mmCIF file of C-alpha atoms and ligand atoms in Angstrom:
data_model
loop_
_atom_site.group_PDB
_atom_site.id
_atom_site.type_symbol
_atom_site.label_atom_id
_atom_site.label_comp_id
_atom_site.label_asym_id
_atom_site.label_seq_id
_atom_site.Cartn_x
_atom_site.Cartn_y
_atom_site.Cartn_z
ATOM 1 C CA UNK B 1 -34.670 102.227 -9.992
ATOM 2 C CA UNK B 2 -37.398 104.254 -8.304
ATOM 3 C CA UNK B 3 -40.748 104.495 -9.503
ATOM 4 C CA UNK B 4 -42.629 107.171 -10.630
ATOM 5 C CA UNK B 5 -45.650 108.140 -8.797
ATOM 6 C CA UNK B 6 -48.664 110.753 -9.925
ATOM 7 C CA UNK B 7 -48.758 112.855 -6.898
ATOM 8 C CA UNK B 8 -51.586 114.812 -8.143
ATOM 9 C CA UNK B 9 -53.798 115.309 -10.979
ATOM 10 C CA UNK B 10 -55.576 118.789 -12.186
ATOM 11 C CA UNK B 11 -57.896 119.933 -15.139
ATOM 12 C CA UNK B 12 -59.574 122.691 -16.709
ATOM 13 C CA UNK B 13 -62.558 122.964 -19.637
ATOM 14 C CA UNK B 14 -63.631 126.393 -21.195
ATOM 15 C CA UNK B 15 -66.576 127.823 -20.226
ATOM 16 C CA UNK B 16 -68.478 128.207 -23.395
ATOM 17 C CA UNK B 17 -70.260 124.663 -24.335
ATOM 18 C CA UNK B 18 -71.370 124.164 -28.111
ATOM 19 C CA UNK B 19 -73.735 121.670 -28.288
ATOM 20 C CA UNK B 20 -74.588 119.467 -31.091
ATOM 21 C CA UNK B 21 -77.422 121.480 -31.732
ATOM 22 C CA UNK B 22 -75.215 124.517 -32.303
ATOM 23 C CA UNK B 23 -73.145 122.394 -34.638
ATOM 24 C CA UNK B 24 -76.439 121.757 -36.631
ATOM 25 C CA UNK B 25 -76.721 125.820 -37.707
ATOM 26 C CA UNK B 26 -72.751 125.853 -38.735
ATOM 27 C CA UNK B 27 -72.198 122.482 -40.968
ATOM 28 C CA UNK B 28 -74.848 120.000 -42.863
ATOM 29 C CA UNK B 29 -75.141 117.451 -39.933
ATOM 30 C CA UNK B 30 -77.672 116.308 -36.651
ATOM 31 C CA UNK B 31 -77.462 115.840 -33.167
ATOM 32 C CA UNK B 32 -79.113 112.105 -33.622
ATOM 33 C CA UNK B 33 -75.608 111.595 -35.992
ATOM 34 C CA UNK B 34 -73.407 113.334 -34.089
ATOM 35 C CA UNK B 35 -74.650 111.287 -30.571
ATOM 36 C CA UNK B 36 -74.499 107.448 -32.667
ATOM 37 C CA UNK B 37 -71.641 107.968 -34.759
ATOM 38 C CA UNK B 38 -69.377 109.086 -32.002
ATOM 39 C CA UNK B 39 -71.059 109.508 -28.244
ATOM 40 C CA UNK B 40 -70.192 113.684 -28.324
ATOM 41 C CA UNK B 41 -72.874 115.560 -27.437
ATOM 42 C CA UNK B 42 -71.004 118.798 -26.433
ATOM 43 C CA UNK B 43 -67.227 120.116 -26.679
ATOM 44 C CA UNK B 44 -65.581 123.291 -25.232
ATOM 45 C CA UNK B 45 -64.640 126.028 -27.120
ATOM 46 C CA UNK B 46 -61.580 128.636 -25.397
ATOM 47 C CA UNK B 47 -62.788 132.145 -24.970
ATOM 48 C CA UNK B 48 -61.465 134.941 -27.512
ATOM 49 C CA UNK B 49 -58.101 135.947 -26.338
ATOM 50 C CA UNK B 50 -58.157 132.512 -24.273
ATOM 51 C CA UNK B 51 -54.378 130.711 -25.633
ATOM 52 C CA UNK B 52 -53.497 126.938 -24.942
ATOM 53 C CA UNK B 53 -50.879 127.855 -21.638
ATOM 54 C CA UNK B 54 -53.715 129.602 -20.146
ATOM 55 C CA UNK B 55 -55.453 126.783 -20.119
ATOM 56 C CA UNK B 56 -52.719 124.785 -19.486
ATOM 57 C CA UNK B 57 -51.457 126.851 -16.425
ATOM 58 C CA UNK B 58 -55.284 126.616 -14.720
ATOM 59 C CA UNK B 59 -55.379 122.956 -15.129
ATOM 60 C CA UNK B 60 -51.452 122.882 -13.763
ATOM 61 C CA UNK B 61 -52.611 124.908 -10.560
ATOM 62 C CA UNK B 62 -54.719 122.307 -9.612
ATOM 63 C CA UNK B 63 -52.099 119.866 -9.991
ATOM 64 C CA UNK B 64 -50.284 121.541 -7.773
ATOM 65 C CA UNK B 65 -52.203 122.236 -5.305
ATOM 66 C CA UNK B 66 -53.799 118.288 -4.889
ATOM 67 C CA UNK B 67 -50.219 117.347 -4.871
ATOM 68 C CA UNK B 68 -48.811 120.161 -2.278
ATOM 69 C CA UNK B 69 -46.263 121.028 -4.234
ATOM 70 C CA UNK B 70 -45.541 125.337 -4.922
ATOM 71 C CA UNK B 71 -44.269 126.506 -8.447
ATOM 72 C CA UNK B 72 -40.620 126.840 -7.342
ATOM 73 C CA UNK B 73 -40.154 122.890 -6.121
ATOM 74 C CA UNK B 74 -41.178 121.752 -10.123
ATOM 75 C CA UNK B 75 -37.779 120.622 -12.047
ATOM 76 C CA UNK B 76 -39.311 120.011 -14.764
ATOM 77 C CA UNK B 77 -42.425 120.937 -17.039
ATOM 78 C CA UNK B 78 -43.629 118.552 -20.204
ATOM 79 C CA UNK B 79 -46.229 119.909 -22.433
ATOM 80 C CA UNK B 80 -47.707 117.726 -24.784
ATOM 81 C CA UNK B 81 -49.497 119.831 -27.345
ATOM 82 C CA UNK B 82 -49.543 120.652 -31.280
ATOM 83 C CA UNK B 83 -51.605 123.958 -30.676
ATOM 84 C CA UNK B 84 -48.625 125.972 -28.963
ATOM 85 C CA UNK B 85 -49.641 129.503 -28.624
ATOM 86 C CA UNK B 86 -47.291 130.152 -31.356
ATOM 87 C CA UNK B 87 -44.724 128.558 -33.249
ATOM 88 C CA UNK B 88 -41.811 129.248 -31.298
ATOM 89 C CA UNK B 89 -41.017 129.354 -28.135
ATOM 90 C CA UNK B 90 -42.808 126.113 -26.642
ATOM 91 C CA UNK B 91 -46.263 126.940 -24.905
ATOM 92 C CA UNK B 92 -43.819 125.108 -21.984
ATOM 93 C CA UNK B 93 -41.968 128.217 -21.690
ATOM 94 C CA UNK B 94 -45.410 130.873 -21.373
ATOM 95 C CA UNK B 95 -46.512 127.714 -18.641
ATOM 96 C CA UNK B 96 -43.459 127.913 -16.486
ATOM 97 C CA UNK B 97 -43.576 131.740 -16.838
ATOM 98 C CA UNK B 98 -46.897 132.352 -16.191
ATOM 99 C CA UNK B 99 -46.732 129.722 -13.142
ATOM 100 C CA UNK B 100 -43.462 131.330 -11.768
ATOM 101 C CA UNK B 101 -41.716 127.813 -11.922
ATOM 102 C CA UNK B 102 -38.505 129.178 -11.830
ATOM 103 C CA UNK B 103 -36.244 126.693 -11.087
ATOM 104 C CA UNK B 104 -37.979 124.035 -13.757
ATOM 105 C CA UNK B 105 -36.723 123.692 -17.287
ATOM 106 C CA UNK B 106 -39.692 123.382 -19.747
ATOM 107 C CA UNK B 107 -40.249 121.910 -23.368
ATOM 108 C CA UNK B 108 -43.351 120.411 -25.410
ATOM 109 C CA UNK B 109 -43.573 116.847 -26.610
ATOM 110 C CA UNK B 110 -45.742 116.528 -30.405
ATOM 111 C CA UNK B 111 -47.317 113.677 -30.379
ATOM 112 C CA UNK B 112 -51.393 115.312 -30.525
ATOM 113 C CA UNK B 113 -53.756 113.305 -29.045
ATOM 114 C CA UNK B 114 -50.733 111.174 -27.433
ATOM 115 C CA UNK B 115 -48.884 113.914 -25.879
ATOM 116 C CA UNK B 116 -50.004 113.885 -22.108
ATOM 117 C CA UNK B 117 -49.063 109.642 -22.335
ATOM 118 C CA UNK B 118 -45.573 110.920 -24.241
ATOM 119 C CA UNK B 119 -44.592 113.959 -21.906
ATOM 120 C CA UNK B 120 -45.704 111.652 -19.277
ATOM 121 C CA UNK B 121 -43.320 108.756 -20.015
ATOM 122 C CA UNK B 122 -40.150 111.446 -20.530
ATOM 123 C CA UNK B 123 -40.973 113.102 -17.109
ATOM 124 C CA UNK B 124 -41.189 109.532 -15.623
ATOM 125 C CA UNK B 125 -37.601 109.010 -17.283
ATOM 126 C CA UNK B 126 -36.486 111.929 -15.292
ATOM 127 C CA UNK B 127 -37.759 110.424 -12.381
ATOM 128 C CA UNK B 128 -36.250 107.341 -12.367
ATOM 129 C CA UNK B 129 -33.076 108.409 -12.995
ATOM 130 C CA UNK B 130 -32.820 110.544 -10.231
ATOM 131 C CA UNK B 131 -32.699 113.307 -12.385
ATOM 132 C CA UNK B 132 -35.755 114.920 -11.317
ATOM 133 C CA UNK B 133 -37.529 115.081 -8.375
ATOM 134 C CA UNK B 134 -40.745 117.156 -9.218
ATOM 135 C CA UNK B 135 -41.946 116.862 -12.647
ATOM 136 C CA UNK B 136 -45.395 118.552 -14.049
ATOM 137 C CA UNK B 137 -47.028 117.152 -17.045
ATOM 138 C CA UNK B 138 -49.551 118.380 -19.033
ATOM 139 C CA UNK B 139 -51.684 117.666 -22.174
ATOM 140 C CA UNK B 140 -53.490 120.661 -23.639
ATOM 141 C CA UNK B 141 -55.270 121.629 -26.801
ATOM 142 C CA UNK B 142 -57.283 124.233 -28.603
ATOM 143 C CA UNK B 143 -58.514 122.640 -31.319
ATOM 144 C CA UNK B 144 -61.411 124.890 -32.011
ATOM 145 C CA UNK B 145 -58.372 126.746 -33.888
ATOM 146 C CA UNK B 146 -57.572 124.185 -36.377
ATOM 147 C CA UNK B 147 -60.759 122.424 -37.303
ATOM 148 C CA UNK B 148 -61.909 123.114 -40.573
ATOM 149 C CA UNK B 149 -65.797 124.589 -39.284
ATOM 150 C CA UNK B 150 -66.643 123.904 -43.272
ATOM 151 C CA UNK B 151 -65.713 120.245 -42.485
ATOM 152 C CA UNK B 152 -68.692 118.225 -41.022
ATOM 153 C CA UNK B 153 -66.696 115.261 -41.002
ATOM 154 C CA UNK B 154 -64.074 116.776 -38.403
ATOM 155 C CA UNK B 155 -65.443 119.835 -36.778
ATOM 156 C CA UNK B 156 -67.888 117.721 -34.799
ATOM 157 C CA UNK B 157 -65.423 115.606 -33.119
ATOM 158 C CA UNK B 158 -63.293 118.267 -31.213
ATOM 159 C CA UNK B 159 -63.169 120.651 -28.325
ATOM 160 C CA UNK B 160 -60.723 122.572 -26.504
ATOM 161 C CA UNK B 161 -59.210 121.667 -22.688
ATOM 162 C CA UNK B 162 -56.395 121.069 -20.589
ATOM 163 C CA UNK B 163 -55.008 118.394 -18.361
ATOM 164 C CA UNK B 164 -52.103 118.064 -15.684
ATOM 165 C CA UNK B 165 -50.095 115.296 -13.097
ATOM 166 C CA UNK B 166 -47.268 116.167 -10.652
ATOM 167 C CA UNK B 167 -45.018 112.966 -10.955
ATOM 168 C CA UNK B 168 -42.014 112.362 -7.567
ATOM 169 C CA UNK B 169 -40.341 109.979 -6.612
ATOM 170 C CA UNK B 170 -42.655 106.957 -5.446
ATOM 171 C CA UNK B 171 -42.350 105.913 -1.726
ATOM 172 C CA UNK B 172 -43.618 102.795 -2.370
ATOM 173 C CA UNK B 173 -41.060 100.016 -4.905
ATOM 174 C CA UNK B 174 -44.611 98.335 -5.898
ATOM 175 C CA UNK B 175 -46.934 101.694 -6.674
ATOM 176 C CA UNK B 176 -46.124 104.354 -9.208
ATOM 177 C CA UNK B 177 -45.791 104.183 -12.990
ATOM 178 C CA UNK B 178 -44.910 99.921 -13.551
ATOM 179 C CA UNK B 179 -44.506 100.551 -17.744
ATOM 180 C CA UNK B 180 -44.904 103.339 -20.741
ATOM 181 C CA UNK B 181 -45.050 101.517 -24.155
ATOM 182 C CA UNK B 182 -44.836 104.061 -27.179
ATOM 183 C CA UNK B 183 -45.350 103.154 -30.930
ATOM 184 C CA UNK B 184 -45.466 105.473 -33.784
ATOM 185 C CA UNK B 185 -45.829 104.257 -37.693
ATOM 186 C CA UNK B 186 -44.694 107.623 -39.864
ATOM 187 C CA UNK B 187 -46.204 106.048 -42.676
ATOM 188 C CA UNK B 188 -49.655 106.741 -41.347
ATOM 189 C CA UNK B 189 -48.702 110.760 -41.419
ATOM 190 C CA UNK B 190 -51.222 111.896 -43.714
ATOM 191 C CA UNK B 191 -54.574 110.777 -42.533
ATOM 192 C CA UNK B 192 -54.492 112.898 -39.957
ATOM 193 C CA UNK B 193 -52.745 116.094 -40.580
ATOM 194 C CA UNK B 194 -52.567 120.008 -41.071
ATOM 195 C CA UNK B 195 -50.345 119.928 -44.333
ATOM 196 C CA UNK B 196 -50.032 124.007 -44.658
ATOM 197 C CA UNK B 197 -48.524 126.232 -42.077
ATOM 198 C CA UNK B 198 -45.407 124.686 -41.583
ATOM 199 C CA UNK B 199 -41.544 124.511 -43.095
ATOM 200 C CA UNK B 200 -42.837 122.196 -46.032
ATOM 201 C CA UNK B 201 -46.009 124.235 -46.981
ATOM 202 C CA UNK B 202 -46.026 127.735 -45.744
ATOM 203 C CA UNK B 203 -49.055 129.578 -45.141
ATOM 204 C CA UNK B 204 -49.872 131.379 -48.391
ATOM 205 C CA UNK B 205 -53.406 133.124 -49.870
ATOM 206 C CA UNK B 206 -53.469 129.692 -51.622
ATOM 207 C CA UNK B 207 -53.686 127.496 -48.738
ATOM 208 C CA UNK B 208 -56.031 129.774 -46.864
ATOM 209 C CA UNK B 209 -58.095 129.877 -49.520
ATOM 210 C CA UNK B 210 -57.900 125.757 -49.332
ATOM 211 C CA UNK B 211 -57.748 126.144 -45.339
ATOM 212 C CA UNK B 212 -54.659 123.499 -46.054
ATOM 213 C CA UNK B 213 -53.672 125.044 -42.491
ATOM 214 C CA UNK B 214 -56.371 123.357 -41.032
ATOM 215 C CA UNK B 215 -56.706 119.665 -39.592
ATOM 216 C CA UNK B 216 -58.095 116.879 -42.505
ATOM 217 C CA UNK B 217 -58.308 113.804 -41.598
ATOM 218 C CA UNK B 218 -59.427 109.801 -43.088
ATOM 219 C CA UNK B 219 -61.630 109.084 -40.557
ATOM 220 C CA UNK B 220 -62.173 105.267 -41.739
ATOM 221 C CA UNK B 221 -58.517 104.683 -41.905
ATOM 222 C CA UNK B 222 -57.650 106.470 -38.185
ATOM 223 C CA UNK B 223 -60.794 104.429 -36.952
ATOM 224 C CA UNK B 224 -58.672 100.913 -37.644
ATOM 225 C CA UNK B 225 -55.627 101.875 -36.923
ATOM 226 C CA UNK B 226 -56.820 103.334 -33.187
ATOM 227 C CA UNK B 227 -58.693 100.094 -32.467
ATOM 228 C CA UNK B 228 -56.071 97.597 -33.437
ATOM 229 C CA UNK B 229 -53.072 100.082 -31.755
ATOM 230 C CA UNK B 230 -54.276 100.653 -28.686
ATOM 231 C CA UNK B 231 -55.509 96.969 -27.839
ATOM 232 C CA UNK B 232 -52.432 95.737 -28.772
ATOM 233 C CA UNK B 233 -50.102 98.196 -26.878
ATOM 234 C CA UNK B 234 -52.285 97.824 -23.800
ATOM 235 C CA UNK B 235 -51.737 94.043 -24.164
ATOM 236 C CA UNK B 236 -47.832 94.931 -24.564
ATOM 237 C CA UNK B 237 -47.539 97.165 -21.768
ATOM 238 C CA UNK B 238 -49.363 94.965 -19.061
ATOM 239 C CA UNK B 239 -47.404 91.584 -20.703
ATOM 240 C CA UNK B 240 -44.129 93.273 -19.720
ATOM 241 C CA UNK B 241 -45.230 93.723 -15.728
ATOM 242 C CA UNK B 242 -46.177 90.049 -15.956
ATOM 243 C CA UNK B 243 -49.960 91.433 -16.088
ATOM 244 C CA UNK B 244 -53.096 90.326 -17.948
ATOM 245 C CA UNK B 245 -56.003 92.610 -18.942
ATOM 246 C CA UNK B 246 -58.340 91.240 -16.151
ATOM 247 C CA UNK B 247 -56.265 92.181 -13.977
ATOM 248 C CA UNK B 248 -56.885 96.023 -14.662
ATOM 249 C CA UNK B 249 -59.385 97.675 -11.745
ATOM 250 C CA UNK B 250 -59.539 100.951 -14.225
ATOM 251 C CA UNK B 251 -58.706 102.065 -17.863
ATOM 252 C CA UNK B 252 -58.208 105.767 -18.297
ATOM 253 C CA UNK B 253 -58.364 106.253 -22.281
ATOM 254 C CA UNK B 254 -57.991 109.143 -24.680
ATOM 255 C CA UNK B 255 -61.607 110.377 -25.521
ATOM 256 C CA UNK B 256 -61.700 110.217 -29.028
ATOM 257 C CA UNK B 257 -64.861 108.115 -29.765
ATOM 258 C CA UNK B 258 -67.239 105.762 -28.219
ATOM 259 C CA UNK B 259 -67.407 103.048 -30.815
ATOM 260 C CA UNK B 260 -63.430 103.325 -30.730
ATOM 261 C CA UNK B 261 -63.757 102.898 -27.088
ATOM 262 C CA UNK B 262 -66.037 100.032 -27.412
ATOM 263 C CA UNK B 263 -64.315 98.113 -30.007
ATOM 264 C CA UNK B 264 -60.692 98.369 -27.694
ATOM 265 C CA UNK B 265 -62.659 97.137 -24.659
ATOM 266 C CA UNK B 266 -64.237 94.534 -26.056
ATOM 267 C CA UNK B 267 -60.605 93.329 -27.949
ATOM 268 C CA UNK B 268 -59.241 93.634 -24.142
ATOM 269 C CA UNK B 269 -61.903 91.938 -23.019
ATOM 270 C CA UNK B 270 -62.130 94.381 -20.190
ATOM 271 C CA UNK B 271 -65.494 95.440 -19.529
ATOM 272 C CA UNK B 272 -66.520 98.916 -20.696
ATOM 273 C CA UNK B 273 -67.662 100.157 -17.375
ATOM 274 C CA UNK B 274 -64.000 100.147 -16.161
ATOM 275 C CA UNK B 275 -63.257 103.327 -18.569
ATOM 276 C CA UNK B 276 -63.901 106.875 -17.700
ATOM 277 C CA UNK B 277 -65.766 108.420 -20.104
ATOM 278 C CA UNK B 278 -66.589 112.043 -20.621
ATOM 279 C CA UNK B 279 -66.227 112.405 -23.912
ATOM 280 C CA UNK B 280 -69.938 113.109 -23.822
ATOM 281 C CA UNK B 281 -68.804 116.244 -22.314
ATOM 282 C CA UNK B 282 -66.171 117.253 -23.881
ATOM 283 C CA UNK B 283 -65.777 115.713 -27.200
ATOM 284 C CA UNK B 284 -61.788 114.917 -28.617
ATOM 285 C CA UNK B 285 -59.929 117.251 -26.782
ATOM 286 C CA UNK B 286 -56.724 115.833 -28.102
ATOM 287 C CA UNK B 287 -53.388 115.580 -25.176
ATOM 288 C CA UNK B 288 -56.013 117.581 -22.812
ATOM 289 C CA UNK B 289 -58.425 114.107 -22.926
ATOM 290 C CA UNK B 290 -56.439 111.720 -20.942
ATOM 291 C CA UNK B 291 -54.866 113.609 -18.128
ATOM 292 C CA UNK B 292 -58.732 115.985 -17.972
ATOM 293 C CA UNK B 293 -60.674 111.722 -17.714
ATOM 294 C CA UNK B 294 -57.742 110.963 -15.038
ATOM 295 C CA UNK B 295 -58.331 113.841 -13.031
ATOM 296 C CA UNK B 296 -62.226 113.419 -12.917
ATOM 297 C CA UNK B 297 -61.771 109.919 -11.898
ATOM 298 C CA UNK B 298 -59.748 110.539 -9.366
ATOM 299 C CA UNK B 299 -62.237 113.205 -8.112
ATOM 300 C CA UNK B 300 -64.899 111.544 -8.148
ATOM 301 C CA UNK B 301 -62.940 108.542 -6.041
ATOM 302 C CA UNK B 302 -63.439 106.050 -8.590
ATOM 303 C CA UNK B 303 -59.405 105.244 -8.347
ATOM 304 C CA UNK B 304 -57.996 104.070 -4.950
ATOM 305 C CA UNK B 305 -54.846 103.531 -3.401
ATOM 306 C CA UNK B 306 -53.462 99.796 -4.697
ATOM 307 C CA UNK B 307 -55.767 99.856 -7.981
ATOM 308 C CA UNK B 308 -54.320 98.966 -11.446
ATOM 309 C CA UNK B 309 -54.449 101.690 -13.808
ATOM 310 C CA UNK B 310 -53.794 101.368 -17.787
ATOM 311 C CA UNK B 311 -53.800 103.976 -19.758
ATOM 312 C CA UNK B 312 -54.266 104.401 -23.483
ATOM 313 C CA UNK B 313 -53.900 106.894 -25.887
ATOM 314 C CA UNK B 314 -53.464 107.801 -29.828
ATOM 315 C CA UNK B 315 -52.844 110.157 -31.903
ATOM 316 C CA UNK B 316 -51.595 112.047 -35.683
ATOM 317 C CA UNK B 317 -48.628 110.869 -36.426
ATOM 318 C CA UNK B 318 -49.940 107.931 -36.161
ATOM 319 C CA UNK B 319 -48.543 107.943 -32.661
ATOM 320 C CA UNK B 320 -49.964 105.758 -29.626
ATOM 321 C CA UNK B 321 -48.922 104.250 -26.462
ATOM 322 C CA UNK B 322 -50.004 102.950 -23.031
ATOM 323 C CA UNK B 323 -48.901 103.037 -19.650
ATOM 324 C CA UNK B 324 -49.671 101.026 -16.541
ATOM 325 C CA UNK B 325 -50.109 102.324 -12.960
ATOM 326 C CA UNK B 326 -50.145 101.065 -9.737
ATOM 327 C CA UNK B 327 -52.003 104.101 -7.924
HETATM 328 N N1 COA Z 1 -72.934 114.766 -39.861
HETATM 329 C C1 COA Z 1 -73.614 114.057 -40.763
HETATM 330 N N2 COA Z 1 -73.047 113.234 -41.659
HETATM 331 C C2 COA Z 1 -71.719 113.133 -41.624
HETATM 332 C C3 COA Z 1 -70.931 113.851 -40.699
HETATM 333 C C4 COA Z 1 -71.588 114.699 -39.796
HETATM 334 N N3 COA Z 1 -70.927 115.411 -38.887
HETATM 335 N N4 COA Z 1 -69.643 113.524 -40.902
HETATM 336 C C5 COA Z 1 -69.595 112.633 -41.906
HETATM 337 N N5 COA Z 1 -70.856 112.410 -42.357
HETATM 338 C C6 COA Z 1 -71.271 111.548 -43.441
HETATM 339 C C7 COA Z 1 -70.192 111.297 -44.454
HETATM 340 O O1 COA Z 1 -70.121 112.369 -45.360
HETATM 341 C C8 COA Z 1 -70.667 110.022 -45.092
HETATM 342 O O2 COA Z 1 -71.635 110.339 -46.047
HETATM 343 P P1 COA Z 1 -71.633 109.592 -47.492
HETATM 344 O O3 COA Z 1 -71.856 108.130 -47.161
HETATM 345 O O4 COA Z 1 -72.768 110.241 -48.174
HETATM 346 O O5 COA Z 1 -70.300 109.850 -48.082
HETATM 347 C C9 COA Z 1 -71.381 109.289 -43.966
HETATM 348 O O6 COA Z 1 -71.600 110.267 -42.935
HETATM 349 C C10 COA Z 1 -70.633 108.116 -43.375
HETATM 350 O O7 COA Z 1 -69.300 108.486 -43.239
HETATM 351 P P2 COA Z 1 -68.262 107.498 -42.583
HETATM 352 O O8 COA Z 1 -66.904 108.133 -42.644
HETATM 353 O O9 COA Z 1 -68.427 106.121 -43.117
HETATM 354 O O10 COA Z 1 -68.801 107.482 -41.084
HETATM 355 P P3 COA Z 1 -68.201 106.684 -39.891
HETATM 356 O O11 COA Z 1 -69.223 105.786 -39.340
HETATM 357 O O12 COA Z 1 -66.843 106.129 -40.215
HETATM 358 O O13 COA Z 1 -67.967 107.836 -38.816
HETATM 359 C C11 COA Z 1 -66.234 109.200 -37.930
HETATM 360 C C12 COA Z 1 -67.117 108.932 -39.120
HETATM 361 C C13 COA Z 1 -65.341 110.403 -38.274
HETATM 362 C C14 COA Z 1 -67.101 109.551 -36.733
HETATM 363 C C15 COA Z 1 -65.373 107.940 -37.627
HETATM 364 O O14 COA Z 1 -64.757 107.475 -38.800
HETATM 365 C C16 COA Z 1 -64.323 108.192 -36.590
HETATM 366 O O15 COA Z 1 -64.623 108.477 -35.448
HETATM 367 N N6 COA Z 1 -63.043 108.046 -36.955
HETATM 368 C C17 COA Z 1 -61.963 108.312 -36.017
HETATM 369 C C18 COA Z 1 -61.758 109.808 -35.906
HETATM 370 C C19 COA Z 1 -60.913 110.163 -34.734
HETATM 371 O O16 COA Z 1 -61.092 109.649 -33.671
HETATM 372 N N7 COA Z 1 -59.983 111.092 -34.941
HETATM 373 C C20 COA Z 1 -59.111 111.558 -33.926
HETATM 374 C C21 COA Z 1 -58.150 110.490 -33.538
HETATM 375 S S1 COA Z 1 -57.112 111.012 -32.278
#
């Protein structure tokens, strides 16, 4: 079957930056605990007005444009987000509107900070089936929404963004996408959630009183489980192309935290410099983080032609996954 290959990569950030200085007139915390606990030292916060497609759509324009490719040749848009602009349609529907994609048929994959390595693994299905022959995937997220800003222990971590890929058909039998491995363990649902606002607990004066719409999270527990998961599924996903983790020239990884980072390179054995990190930058910005590090690496020319690529990402649910790339 043909490959998959990422034709082009685009992203997009918010103007307004909140530093952790900022942070230290809204909740009880510091800059020095913000900076060793995690590596963030700023995050992006959307504009008023500002709704998750737009971002989407700015980051998906660059896409597009690196890749050559005009609105009307896309088949197919993925959107992996869990801050839609509203609960129904799919923020996939305002992108391919607002884009004038009008021959592409559009949905959003849930799977938070996972969603751009989800949507891009059911694009790359497309692909290889012949199904599809221009597929654009994006992550995007405006968390700023749904942190609790009473919350020191979350409302540090996140920041808003967007990320995108154009995926074809791969010229080339030995570049493109080699593997997508995807894991998800239900039973991990509640340490990181937003229990009110949906079919089981309805937005009421109760739960915004409780802001039980907003994001809580066990930050110990989500910690563990991101360390062990996303070592191991790397390890899975490079086993099944008969690859080791030396092998790997670069790791592009969701942004979530640097000891997190750390602890999965050091597991791999890979050596930290081979991960792109702005997280610095941008704190968590959720299904935005892994296709916003890819595009900046490929930028900045840090990923050439013939390099392997693995990807890694997790998120609520608990879901996780990697992929590996020959670019
Ligand atoms: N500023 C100052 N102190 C803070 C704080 C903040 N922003 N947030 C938490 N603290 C406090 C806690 O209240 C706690 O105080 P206590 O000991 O008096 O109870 C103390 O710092 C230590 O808390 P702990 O949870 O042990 O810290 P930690 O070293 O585990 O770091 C996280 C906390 C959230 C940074 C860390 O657990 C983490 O990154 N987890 C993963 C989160 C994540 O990535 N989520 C998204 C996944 S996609």
């Amino acid at each position: 079957m043909t490959l998959a290959q990422i034709i082009g990569t685009g992203s997009y950030a918010p103007s307004q930056v909140i530093t952790n200085k900022d942070l230290e007139k809204v909740v009880d915390t510091s800059d020095e605990w913000i900076t060793e606990r995690t590596g963030i030292k700023e995050r992006r916060q959307a504009a008023p007005g500002e709704a998750t497609s737009d971002m989407a759509v700015a980051a998906a324009r660059e896409a597009l444009a690196l890749s050559g490719t005009r609105p009307e040749e896309v088949d197919l848009i993925v959107v992996g987000t869990i801050t839609a602009d509203m609960p129904m349609p799919s923020c996939a529907a305002f992108v391919q509107a607002k884009l004038g994609a009008k021959n592409a048929f559009a949905f959003d994959v849930a799977a938070a900070c996972a969603g751009a390595l989800y949507a891009m693994s059911v694009a790359e299905q497309f692909i290889r089936t012949g199904r599809v022959k221009r597929a654009l995937v994006i992550g995007a997220d405006l968390f700023t929404r749904i942190v609790n800003w009473k919350d020191r222990n979350t409302c540090v971590l996140f920041g808003d963004g967007a990320g995108a890929m154009v995926l074809a058909p791969s010229e080339d039998p030995q570049r493109g996408i080699l593997s997508t491995h995807l894991r998800t363990d239900g039973a991990l649902a509640e340490i990181l959630a937003v229990p009110a606002g949906g079919s089981k607990e309805p937005v009421t004066e109760e739960t915004l009183r409780t802001q039980r719409h907003k994001l809580t999270m066990n930050g110990r527990e989500v910690f563990k489980c991101a360390v062990r998961a996303l070592s191991d599924t790397t390890q899975e996903a490079l086993a099944s192309c008969g690859l080791v983790p030396a092998q790997v020239d670069h790791v592009i990884a969701h942004q979530a935290n640097m000891r997190i980072l750390e602890a999965v390179m050091q597991r791999l054995e890979v050596p930290v410099e081979k991960c792109w990190i702005n997280l610095d930058k941008y704190g968590n910005t959720s299904a935005a983080s892994l296709p916003m590090s890819l595009d900046e690496a490929c930028r900045a020319g840090r990923i050439k032609r013939g390099d392997l690529v693995a990807m890694l990402a997790i998120g609520a649910g608990m879901t996780w996954g990697s992929a590996v790339v020959r670019w």
